[in-house]
mmCIF file of C-alpha atoms in Angstrom:
data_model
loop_
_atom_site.group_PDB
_atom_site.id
_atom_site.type_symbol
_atom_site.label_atom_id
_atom_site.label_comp_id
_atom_site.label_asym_id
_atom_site.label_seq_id
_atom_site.Cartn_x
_atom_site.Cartn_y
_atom_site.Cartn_z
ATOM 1 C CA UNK A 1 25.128 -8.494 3.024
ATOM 2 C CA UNK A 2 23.788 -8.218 -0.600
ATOM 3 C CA UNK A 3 20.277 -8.857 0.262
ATOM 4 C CA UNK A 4 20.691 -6.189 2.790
ATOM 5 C CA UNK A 5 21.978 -3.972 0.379
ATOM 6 C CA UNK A 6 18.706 -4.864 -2.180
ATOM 7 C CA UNK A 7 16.492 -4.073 1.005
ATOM 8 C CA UNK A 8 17.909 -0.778 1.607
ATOM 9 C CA UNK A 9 17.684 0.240 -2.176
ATOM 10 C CA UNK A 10 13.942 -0.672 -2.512
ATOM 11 C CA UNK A 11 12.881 1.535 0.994
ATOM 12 C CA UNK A 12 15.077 4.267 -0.666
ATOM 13 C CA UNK A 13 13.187 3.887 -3.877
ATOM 14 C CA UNK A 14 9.936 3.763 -2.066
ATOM 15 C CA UNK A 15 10.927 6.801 -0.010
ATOM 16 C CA UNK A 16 11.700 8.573 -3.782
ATOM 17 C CA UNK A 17 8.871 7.441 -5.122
ATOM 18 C CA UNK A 18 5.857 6.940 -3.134
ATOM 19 C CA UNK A 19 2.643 5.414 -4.057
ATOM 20 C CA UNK A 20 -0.791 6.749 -2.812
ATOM 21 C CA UNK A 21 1.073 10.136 -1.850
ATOM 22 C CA UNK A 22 -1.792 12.628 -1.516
ATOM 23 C CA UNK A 23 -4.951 12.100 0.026
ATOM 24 C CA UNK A 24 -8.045 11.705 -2.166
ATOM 25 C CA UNK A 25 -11.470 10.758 -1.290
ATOM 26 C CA UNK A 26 -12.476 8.049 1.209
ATOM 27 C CA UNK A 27 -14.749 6.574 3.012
ATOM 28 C CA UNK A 28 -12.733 7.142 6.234
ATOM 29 C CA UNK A 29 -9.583 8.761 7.273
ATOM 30 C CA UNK A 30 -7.190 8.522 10.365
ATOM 31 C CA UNK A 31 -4.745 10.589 11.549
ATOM 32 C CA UNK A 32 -1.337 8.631 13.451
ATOM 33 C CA UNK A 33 1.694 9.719 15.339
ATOM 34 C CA UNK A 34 4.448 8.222 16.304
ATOM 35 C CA UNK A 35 5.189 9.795 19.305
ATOM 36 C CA UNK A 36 8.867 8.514 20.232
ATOM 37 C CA UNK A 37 10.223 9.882 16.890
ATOM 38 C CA UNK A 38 7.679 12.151 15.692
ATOM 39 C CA UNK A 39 6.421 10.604 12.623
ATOM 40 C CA UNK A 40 2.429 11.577 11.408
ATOM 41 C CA UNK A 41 0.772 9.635 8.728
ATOM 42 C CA UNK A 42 -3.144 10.802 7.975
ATOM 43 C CA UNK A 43 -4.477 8.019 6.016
ATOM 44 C CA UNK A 44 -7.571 7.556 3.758
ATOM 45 C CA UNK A 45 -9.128 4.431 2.906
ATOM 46 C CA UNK A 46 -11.854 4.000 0.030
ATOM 47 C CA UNK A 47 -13.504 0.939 -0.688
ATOM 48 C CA UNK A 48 -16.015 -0.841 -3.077
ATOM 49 C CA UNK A 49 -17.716 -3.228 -1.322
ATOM 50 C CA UNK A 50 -14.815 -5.317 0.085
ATOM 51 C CA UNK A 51 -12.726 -4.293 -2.088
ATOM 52 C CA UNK A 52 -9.691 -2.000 -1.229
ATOM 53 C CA UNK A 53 -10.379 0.717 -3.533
ATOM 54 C CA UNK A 54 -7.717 3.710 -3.050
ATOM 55 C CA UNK A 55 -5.514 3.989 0.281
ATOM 56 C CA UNK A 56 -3.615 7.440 0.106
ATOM 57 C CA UNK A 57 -1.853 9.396 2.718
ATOM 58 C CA UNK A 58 -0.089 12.163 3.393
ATOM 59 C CA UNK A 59 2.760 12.314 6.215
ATOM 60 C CA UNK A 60 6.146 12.896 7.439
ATOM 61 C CA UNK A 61 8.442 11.107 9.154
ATOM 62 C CA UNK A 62 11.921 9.220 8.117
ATOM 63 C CA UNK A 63 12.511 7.310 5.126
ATOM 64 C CA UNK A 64 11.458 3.985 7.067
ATOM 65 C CA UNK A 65 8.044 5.487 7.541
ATOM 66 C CA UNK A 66 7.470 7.073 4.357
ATOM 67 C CA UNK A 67 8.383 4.033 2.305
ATOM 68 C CA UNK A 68 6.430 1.297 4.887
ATOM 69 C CA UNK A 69 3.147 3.655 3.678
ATOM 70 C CA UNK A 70 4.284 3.545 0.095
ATOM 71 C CA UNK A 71 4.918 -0.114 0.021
ATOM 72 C CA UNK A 72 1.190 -0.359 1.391
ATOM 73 C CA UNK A 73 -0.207 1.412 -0.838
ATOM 74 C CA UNK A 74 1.279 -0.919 -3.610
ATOM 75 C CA UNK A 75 0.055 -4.138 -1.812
ATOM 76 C CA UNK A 76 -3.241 -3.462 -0.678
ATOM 77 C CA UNK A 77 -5.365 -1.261 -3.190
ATOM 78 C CA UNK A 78 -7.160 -3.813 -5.015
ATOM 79 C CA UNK A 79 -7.121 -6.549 -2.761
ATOM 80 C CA UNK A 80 -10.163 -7.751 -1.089
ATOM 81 C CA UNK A 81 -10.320 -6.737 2.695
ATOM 82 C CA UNK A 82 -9.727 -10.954 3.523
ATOM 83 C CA UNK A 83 -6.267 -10.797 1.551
ATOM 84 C CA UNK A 84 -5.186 -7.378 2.934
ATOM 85 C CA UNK A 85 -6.023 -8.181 6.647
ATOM 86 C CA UNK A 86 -3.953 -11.224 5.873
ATOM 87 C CA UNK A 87 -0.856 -9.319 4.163
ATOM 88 C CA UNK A 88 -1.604 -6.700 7.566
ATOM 89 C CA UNK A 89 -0.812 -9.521 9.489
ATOM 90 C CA UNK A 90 2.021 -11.212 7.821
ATOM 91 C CA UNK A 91 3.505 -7.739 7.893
ATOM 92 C CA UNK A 92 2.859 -7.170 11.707
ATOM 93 C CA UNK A 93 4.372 -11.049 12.182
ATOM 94 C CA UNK A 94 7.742 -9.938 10.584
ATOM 95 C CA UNK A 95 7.755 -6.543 12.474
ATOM 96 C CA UNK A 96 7.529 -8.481 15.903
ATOM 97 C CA UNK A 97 10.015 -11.232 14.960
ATOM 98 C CA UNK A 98 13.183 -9.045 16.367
ATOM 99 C CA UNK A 99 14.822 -9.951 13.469
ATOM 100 C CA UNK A 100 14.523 -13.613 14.417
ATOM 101 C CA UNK A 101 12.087 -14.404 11.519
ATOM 102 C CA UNK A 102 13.778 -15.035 8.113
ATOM 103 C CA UNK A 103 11.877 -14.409 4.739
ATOM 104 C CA UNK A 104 10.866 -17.811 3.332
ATOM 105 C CA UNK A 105 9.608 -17.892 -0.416
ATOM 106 C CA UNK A 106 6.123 -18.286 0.891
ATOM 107 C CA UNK A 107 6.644 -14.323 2.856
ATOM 108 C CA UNK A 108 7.800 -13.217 0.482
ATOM 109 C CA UNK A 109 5.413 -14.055 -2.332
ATOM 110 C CA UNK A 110 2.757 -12.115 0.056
ATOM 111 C CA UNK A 111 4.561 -9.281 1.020
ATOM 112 C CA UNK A 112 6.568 -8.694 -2.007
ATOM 113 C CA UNK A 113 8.081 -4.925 -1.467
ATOM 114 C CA UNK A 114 7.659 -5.176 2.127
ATOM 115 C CA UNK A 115 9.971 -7.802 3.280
ATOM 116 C CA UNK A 116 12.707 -5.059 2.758
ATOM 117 C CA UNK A 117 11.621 -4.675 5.973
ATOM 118 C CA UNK A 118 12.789 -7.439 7.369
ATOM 119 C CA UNK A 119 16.219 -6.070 8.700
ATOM 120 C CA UNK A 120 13.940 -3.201 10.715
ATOM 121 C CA UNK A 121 12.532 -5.721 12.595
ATOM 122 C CA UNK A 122 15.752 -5.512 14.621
ATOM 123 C CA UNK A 123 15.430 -2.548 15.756
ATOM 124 C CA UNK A 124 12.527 -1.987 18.198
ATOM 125 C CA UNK A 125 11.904 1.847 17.571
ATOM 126 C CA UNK A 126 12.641 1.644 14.219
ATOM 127 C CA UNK A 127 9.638 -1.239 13.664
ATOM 128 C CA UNK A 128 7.381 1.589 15.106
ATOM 129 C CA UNK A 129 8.085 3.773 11.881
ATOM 130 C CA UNK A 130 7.472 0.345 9.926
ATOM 131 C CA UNK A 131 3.899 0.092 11.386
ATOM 132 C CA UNK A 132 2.979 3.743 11.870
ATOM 133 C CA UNK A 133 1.008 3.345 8.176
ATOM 134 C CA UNK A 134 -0.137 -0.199 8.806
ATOM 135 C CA UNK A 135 -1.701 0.421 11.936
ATOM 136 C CA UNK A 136 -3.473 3.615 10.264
ATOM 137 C CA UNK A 137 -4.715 1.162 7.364
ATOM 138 C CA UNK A 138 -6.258 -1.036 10.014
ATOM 139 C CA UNK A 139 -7.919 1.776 12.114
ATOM 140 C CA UNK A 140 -9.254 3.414 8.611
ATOM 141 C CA UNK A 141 -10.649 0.358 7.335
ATOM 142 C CA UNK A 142 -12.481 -0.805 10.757
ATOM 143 C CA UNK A 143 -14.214 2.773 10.640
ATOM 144 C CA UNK A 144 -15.187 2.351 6.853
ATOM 145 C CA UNK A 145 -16.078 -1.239 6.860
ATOM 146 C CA UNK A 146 -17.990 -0.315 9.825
ATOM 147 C CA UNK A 147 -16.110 -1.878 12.777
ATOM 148 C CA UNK A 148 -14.253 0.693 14.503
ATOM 149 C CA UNK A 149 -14.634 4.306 16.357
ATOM 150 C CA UNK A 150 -14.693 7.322 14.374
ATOM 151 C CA UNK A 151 -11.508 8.839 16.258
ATOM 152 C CA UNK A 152 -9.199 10.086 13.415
ATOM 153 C CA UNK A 153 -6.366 11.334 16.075
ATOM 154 C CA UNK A 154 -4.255 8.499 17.428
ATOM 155 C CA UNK A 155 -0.739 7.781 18.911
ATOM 156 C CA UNK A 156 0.534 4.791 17.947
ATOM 157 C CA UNK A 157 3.122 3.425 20.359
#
């Protein structure tokens, strides 16, 4: 129960204290929504080369939400794309494991911040607010890397 306690406190600091809140320039932008709870995330994406440069948003949505995009921020900007498609995915693995998946030393060493998220994972439309930012990274970074449709409107269900 204490580790749940520690996950809770670093999504509520997240949710206090976001990092990348505001868009800035990028090379691409996305818009998201959520549409069982209601939660919208645009997100921008700027990179050098293949390097994750800036990712800011601006949303709203609950504090699950809000925090997931914050927590992103901190992970990815500065990575190169390789690493943060592979932290994307580690993410996304944890987010489908219903709770079933338990943080080893090696998850957690690559998702840092984000396997506060690991008791969400529980709770099916609760791991949509958990991805609503992620999924917006991935979409954003296709389209400015090159790989993906310029749509910046999407529902992400």
């Amino acid at each position: 129960m204490k580790l749940d306690s520690m996950y809770q406190d670093v999504i509520l600091d997240h949710y206090k204290n976001p990092h990348g809140r505001g868009l800035r320039d990028g090379d691409a932008e996305v818009h998201h929504v959520n549409p069982t709870c209601g939660d919208e995330i645009t997100l921008r994406v700027r990179m050098s080369g293949e390097t994750i440069e800036d990712v800011s948003y601006e949303g709203q949505g609950c504090s699950i939400s809000q925090a997931s995009a914050s927590v992103l921020n901190e992970l990815l900007v500065g990575k190169d794309l390789e690493e943060a498609r592979r932290i994307q995915e580690t993410f996304l693995e944890l987010m489908q494991s219903k709770g079933r998946l338990e943080p080893d030393d090696a998850m957690e060493e690559v998702l840092e911040d984000a396997v506060a998220f690991a008791g969400v994972s529980k709770y099916p439309a609760r791991v949509k607010c958990a991805l609503l930012s992620w999924m917006a990274w991935k979409d954003a970074t296709a389209q400015a890397v090159g790989e993906g449709p310029e749509n910046t409107a999407r529902k992400t269900a």
